[in-house]
XYZ file of C-alpha atoms in Angstrom:
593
model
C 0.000 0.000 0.000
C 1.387 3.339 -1.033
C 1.216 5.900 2.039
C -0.505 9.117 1.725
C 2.983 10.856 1.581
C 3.680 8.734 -1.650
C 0.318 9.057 -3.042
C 1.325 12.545 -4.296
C 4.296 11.133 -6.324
C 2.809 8.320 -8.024
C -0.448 10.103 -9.427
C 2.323 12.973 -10.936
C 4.534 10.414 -12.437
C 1.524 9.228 -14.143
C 0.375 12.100 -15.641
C 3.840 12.860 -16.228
C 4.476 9.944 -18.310
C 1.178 9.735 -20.618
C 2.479 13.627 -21.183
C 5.753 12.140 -22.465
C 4.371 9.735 -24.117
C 1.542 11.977 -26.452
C 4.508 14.756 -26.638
C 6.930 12.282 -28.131
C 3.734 10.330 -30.544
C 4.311 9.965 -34.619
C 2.651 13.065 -35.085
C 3.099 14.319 -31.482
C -0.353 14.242 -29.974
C -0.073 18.268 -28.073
C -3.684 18.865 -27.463
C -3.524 15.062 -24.946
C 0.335 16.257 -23.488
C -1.516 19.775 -22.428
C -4.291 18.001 -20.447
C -2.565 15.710 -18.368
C 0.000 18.809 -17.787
C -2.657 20.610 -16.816
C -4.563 18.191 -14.876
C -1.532 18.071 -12.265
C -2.901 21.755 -11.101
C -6.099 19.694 -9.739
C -4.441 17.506 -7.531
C -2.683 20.729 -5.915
C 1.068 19.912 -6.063
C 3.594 20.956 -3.655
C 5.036 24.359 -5.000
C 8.056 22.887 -6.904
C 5.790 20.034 -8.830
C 3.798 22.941 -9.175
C 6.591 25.579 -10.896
C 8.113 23.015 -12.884
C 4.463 21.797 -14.475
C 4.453 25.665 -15.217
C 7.856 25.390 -17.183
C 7.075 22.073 -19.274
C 3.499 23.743 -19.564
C 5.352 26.569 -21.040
C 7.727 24.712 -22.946
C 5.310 22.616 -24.904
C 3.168 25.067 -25.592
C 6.099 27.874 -27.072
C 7.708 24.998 -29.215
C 4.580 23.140 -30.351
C 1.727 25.588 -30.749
C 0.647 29.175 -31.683
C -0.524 29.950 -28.604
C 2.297 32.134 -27.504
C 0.206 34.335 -24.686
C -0.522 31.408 -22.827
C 3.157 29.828 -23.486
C 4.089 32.980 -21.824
C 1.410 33.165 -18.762
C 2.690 29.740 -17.330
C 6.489 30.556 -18.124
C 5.700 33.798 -15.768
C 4.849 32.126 -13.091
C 7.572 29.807 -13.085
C 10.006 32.469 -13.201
C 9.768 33.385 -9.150
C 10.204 30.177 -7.774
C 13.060 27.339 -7.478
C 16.373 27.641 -8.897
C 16.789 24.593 -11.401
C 12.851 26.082 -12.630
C 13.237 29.556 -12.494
C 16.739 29.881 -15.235
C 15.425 27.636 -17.505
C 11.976 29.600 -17.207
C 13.775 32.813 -17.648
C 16.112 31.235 -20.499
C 12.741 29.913 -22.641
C 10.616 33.293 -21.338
C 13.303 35.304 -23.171
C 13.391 33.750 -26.314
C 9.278 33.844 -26.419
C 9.778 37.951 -25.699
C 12.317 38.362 -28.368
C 9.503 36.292 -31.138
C 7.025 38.903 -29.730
C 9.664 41.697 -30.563
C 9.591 42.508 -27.055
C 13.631 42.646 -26.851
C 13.456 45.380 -24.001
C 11.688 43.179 -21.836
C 14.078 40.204 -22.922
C 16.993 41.709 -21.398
C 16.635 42.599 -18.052
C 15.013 39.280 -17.317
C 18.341 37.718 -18.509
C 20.508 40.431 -16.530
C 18.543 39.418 -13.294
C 19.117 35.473 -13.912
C 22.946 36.280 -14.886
C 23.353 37.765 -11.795
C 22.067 35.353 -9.607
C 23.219 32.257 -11.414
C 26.237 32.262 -10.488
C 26.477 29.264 -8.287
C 25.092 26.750 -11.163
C 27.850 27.061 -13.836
C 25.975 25.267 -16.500
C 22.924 28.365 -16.434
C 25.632 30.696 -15.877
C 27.596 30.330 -19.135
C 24.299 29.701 -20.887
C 22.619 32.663 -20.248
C 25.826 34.798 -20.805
C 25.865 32.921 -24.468
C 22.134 33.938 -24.809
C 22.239 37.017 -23.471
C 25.481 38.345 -26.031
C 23.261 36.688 -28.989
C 20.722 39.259 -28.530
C 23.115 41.862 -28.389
C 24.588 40.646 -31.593
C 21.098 40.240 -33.051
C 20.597 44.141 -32.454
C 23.911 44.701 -33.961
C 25.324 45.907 -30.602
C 28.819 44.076 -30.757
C 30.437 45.748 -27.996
C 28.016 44.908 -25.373
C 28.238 41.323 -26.908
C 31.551 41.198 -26.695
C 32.015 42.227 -23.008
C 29.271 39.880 -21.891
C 31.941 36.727 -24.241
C 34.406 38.459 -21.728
C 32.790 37.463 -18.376
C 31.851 34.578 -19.796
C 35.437 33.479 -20.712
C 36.714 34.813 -17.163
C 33.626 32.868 -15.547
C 34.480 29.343 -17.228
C 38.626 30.229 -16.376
C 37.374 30.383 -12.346
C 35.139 27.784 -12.675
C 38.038 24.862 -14.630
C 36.136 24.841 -17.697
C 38.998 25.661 -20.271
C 36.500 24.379 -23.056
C 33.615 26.837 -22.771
C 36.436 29.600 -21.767
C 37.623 28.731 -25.927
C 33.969 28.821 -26.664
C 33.766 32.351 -25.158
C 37.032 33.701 -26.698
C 35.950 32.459 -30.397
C 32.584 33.637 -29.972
C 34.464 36.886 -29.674
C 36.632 36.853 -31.940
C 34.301 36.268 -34.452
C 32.278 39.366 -33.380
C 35.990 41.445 -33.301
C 36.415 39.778 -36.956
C 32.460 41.671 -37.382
C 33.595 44.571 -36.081
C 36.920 44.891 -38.345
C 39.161 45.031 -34.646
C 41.868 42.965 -36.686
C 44.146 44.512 -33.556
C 42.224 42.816 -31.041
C 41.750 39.306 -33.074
C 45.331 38.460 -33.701
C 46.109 37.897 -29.756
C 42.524 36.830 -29.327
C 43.088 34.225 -31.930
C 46.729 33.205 -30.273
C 45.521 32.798 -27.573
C 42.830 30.247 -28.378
C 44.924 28.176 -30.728
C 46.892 27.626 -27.561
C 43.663 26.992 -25.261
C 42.232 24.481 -28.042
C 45.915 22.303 -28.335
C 46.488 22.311 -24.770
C 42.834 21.354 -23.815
C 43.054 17.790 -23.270
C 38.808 16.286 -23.296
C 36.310 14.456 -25.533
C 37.715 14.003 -29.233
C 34.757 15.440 -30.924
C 34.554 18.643 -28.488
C 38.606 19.411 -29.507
C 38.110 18.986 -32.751
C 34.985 21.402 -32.812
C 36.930 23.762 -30.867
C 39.529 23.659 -34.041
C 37.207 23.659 -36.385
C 35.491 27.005 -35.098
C 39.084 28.668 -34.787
C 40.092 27.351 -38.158
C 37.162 28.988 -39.629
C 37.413 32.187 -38.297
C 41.540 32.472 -39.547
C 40.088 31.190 -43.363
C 37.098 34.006 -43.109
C 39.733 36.180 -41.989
C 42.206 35.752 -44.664
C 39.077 35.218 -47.639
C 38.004 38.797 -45.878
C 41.336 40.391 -46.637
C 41.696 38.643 -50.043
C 44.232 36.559 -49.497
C 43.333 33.725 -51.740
C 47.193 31.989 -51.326
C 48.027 32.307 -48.334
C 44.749 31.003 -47.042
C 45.697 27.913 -48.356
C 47.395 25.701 -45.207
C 44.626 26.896 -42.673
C 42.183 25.850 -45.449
C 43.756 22.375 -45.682
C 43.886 21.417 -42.326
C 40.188 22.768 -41.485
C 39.205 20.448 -44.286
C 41.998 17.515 -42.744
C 39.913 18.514 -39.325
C 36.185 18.039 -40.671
C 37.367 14.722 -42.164
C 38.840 13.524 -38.821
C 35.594 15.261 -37.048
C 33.241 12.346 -39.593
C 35.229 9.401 -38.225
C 34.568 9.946 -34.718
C 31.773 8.641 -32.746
C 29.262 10.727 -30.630
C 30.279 8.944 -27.562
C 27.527 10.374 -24.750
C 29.759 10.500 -21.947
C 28.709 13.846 -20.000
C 31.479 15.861 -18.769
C 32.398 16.018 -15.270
C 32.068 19.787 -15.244
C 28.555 21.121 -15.938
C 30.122 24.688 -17.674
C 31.619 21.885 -20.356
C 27.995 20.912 -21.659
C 28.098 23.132 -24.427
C 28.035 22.353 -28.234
C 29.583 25.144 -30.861
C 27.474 23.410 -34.175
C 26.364 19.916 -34.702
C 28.537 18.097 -36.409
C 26.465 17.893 -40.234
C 26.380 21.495 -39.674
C 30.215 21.698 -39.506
C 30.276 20.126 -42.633
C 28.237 22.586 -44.366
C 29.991 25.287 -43.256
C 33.360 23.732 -44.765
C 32.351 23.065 -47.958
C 31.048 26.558 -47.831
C 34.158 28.227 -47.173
C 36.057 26.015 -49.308
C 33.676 27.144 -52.175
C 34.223 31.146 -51.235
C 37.982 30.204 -51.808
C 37.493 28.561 -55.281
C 35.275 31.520 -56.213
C 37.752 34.253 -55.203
C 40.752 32.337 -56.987
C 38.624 31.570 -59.817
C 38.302 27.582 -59.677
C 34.972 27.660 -60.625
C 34.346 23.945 -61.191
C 35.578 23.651 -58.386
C 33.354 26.094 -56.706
C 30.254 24.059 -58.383
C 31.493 21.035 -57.232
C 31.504 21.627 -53.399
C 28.249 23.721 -53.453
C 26.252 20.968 -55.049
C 27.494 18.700 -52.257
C 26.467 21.351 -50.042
C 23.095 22.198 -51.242
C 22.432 18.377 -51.361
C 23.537 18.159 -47.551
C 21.453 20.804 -46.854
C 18.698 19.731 -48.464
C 18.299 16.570 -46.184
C 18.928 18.541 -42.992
C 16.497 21.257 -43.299
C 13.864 17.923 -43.625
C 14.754 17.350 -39.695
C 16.108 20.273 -38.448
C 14.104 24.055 -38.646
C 17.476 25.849 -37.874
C 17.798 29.073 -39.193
C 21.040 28.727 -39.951
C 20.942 26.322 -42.378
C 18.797 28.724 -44.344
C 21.475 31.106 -44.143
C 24.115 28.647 -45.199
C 22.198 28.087 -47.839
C 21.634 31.817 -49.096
C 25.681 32.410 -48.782
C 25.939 29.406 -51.087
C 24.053 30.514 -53.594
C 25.165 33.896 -53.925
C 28.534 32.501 -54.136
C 27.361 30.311 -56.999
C 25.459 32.661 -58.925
C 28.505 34.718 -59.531
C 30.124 32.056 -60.617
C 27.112 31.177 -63.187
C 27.470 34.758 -64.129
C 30.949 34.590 -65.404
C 31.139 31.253 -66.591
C 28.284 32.265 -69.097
C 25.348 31.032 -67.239
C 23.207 33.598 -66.895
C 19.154 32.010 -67.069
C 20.539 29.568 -64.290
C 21.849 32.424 -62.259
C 18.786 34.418 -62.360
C 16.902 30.942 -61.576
C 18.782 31.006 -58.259
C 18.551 34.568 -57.800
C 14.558 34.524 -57.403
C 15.626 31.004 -55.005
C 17.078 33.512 -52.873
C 14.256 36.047 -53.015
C 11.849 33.391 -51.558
C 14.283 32.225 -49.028
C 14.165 36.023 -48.171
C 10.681 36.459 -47.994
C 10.386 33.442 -45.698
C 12.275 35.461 -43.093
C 12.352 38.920 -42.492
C 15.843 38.546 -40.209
C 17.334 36.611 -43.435
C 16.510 39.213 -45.925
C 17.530 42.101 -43.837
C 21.328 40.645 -43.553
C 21.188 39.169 -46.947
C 18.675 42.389 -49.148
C 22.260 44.105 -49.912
C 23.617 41.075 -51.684
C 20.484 40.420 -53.246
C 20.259 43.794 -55.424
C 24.418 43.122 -56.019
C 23.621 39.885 -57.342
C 20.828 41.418 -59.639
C 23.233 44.456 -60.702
C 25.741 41.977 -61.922
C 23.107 39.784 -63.857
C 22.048 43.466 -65.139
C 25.601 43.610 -66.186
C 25.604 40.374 -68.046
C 22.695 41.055 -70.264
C 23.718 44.765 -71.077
C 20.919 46.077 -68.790
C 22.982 49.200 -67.672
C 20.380 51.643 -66.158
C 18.869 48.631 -64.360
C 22.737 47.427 -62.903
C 22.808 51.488 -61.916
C 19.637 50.773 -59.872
C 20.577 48.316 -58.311
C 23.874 48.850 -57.102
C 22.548 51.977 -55.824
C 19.641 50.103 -53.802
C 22.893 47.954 -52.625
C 24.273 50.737 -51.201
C 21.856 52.372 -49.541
C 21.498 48.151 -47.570
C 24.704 48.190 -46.452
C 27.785 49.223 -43.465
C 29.611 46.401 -44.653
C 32.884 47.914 -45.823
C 34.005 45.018 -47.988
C 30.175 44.380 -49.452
C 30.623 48.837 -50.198
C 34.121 48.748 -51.417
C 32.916 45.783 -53.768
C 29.446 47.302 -55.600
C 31.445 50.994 -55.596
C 33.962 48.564 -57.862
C 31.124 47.439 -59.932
C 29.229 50.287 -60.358
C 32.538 52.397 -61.307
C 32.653 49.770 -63.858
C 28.737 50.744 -65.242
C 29.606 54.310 -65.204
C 33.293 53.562 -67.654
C 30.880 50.964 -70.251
C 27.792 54.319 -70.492
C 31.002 56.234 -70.854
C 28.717 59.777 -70.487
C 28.699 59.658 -66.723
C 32.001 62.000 -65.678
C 31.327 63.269 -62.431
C 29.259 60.226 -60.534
C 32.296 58.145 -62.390
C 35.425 60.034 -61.063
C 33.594 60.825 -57.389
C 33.044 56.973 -56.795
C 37.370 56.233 -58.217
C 37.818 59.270 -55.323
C 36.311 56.731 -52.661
C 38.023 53.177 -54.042
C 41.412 54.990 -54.967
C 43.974 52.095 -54.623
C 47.025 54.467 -54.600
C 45.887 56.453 -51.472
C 43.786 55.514 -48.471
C 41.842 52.523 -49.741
C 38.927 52.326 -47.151
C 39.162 48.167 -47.078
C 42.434 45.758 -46.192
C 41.411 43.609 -48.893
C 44.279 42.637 -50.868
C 41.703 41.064 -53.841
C 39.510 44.232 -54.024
C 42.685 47.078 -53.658
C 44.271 44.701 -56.963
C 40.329 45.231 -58.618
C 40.821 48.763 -58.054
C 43.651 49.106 -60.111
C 42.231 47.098 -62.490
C 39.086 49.492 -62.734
C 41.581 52.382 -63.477
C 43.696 50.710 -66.212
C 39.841 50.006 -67.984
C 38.946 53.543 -67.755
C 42.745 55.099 -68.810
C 42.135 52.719 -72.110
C 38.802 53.696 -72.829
C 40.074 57.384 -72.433
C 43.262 56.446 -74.918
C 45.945 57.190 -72.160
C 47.647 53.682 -73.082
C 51.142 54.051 -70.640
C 48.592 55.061 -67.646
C 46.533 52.415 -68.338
C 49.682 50.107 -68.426
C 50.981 50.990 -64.874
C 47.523 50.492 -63.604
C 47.049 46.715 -64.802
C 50.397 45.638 -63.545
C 50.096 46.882 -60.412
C 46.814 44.155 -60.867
C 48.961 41.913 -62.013
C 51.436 42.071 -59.234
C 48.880 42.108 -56.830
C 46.563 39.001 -58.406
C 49.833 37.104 -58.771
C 50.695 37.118 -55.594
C 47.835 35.506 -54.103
C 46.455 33.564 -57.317
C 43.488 35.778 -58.011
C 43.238 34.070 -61.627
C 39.820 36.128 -63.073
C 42.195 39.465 -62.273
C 44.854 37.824 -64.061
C 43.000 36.857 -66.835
C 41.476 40.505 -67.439
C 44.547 41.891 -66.919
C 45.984 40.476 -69.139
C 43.769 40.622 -71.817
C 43.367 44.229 -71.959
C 47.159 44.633 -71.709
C 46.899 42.459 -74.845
C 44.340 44.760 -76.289
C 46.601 48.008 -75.297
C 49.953 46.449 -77.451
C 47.134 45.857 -80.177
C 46.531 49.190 -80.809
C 49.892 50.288 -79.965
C 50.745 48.046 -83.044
C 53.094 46.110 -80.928
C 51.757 42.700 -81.950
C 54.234 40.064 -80.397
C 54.036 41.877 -77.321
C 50.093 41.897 -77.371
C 50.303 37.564 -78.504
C 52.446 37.082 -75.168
C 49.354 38.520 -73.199
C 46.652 37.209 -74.914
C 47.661 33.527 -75.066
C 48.075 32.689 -71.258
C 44.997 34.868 -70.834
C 42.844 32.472 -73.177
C 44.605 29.577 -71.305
C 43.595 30.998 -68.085
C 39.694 31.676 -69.074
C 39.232 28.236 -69.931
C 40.837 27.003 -66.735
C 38.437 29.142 -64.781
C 36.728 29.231 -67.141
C 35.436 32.607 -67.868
C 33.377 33.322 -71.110
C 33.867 36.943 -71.329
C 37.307 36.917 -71.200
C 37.225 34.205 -73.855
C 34.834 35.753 -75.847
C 37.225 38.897 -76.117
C 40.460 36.716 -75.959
C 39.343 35.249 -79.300
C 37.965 38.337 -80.942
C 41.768 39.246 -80.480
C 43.530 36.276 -81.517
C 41.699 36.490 -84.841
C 42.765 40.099 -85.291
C 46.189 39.432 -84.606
C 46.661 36.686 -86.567
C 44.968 38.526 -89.760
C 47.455 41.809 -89.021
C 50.261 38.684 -89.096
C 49.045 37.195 -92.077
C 48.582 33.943 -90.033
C 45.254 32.764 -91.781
C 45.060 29.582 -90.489
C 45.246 30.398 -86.813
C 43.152 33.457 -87.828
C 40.416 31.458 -89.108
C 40.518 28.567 -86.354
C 40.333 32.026 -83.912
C 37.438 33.410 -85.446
C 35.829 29.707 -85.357
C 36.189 29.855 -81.359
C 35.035 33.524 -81.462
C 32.026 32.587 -83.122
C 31.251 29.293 -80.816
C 31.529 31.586 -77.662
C 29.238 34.431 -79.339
C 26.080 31.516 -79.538
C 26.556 30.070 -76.559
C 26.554 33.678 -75.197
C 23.412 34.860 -77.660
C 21.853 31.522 -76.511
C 22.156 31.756 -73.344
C 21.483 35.586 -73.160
C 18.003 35.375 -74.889
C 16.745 32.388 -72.618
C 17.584 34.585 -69.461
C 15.450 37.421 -70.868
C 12.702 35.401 -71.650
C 11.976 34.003 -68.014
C 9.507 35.436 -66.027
C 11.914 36.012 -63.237
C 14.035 38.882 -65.465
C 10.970 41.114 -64.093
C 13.364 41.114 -61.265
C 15.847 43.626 -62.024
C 13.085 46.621 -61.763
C 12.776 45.918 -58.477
C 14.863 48.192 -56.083
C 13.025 48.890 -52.943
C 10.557 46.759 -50.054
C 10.315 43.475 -49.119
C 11.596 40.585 -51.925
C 8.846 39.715 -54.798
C 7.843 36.662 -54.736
C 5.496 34.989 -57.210
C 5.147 38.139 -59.038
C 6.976 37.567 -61.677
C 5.061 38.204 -66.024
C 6.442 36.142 -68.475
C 8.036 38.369 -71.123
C 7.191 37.598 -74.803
C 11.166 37.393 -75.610
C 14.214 39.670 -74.831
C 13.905 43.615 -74.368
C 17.790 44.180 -74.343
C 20.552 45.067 -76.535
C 22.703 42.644 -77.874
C 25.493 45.395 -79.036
C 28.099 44.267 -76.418
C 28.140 41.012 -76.814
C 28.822 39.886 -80.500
């Protein structure tokens, strides 16, 4: 016979259990979890039955149903009572404010629980972590950044040299945010030493690396340094490899400020292949770059059928703006644009997503602009790319491109020569990035040539070449050198213009870039006729003419999708199913044939 003091326990772990048990149903059965929740209230509980009934009450209903104000009630009163109930109340209560857009009352409600957590290490260091993300969320870095501070310092006190690395690379990627390149490099020194002296579970050390490995390749991709990013590259992707041997052994650490995961480990693998397909795309391996994002998007593709996580949606949005450059310039352009509206309805899913990602978006559309000769339409939108973004790099890059517009309508003086002011590569260039100060140059030899000051013009692209030599930027290379080929054309200097063009043809099929090829050819055939070399003149004019179809092809089905509607749109939220079908192409042809 149970006693009366029993009777009590028995009747909750019932109720308890046929919860479980409906929560945890193929299809979860919510509505049957809520009543027996509920129907502990009847058989008044002691007080901490009764505040933690308020938490799972809470819990169920803010991660399986709509009804947020009642999620929110029972989370409430959970928050005043006992200490393992009231942080994880306060933890799930904060989250629920911030979906309500009620960040202000968030905050203080995390402060309070911060400050008197400090005695249960694992609720500590957890609501530090969530506490800096909401910072971060409302772009407020520096206040994130102190909070990683006291969190590192926290985990130090408390033997948890783990979540102290966690801490200091959370950091340092938000220093990396910020640009505070003199605050990284000892941040970053310092962790590589935490992370090989921390001796613990395989899988945790080699997520520590994996996060610090990825924040040295952003940081060298960031500054354009396609070459030398090369080791770190190799041993994150030796790391991730070692990372998919490894078993997910569930031994619990000792320490209870160690139970922290940086990213699951399929989501480390995305993130690899995604950074290993913004280093083909800078160095121009572009079958390369295709190759990894297809085994990305693929990867991707089965995750986001178990797992909700917004990140994956923004892994996915990176990949394909990577990609649809590449499509761009290797003479892809109806595919790109294909992707391009992919993007606009990833955006429109999520308001967050489209505000850190509209900037890229009307980039992206500028440079498809670009591709089909649509120059007023690229104006637009690099202009409605501007006014989206801080980002220096993202700036630096569409004030590149648009300079570029401005040279090809050749009637726009003043806009032209105040944008070269802002991206001079000679004096203060406003970005450390070794790729886009080497595109600067580049932009000034095109304009000195179309102005017909040849030697300028000259000095310009081998200060490009220099530069994209030194850390493999092959498309730089390649453009370089064809329009050095082009100058010795005109200059009548023919051998001298046959010593550029030929490794630049090479080079564009390597990449391989059709533009460069298309022009590459044009000038092979008219060097070989002013040599009298008919035969390689002819077979010239042969691959001139292939490259010209392909391009015509390809440029009319682009204008005839539905989706080319697209690049009149420069302001609001993305359009999404909006788009007219066309009855066939509405642009000029002129540029490329």
């Amino acid at each position: 016979m149970a006693t009366s003091g029993e009777a009590p326990e028995s009747w909750y772990l019932a109720l308890l259990g046929f919860a479980e048990h409906f929560r945890t149903s193929s299809p979860p059965k919510i509505r049957l979890c809520v009543h027996c929740l509920q129907a502990v209230f009847q058989f008044k509980p002691p007080q901490r039955v009764e505040a933690r009934t308020h938490l799972q009450l809470g819990s169920v209903l803010y991660h399986h149903t709509k009804n947020t104000e009642l999620a929110r009630s029972h989370l409430e009163k959970a928050i005043p009572q006992f200490e393992d109930v009231k942080f994880e109340a306060a933890s799930l209560l904060s989250e629920l404010y911030c979906q309500q857009i009620l960040v202000d009352s968030a905050k203080p409600l995390l402060r309070k629980a911060i400050q008197i957590s400090q005695q249960t290490p694992y609720w500590h260091c957890r609501l530090l972590f969530q506490l800096a993300q909401l910072h971060t969320l409302e772009k407020d870095l520096v206040s994130a950044c102190d909070l990683l501070g006291v969190g590192a310092e926290y985990a130090r006190v408390v033997g948890s040299e783990y979540t102290r690395a966690l801490f200091l690379l959370s950091k340092g990627m938000l220093l990396l945010m910020e640009r505070k390149l003199g605050e990284v490099h000892p941040l970053l020194t310092l962790c590589g030493t935490i992370v090989e002296n921390w001796q613990g579970n395989p899988i945790q050390k080699e997520s520590l690396r994996v996060f610090f490995l990825v924040l040295q390749v952003t940081h060298y991709l960031d500054a354009g340094q396609v070459k030398s990013v090369k080791p770190c590259l190799k041993q994150l992707q030796q790391c991730i490899q070692t990372i998919s041997t490894l078993h997910d052994d569930e031994i619990l650490p000792s320490n209870p400020a160690d139970l922290f995961h940086w990213l699951p480990k399929e989501h480390m693998c995305v993130l690899v292949y995604l950074v290993t397909v913004m280093h083909s795309m800078q160095a121009g391996y572009l079958e390369k770059a295709q190759k990894y994002t297809d085994k990305a998007l693929m990867q991707l593709e089965k995750l986001k059928m178990l797992d909700s996580s917004p990140i994956l949606s923004t892994f996915q949005v990176i990949l394909l703006e990577h990609i649809i450059m590449c499509r761009l310039v290797t003479g892809h352009k109806a595919t790109a644009l294909q992707e391009i509206s992919q993007v606009c309805q990833l955006c429109a899913q999520s308001p967050r997503l489209f505000t850190n990602h509209a900037s890229q978006l009307h980039t992206m559309l500028g440079l498809y602009c670009i591709s089909v000769n649509c120059m007023d339409n690229a104006e637009a939108q690099f202009t409605a790319a501007l006014r989206l973004t801080t980002h220096q790099e993202l700036w630096a890059f569409i004030v590149t491109n648009l300079a570029s517009v401005y040279i090809r309508e050749g009637n726009r003086h003043q806009e032209l020569y105040s944008l070269l002011e802002r991206i001079n590569p000679d004096h203060n260039f406003p970005v450390s990035s070794h790729c886009l100060r080497a595109a600067a140059f580049y932009i000034r030899g095109l304009l000195s040539f179309f102005q017909g000051r040849y030697n300028e013009a000259k000095r310009f692209l081998r200060e490009t070449l220099k530069m994209s030599n030194a850390e493999d930027l092959n498309r730089l290379t390649a453009c370089s050198l064809v329009l050095l080929g082009h100058i010795f054309y005109v200059l009548g200097n023919h051998r001298e213009s046959n010593n550029m063009v030929v490794p630049a043809m090479q080079l564009a099929s390597k990449i391989p870039d059709m533009s460069v090829q298309l022009w590459s050819s044009a000038l092979l055939k008219d060097l070989n006729k002013a040599c009298g070399n008919t035969i390689d003149a002819h077979e010239a004019a042969q691959m001139h003419q292939n490259f010209s179809q392909q391009l015509l092809q390809d440029h009319i089905a682009a204008c005839s999708l539905p989706e080319h509607n697209l690049i009149s749109w420069t302001d609001g939220p993305p359009p999404v199913g909006q788009f007219q079908a066309q009855n066939g192409p509405t642009t000029s042809l002129a540029s490329l044939l």
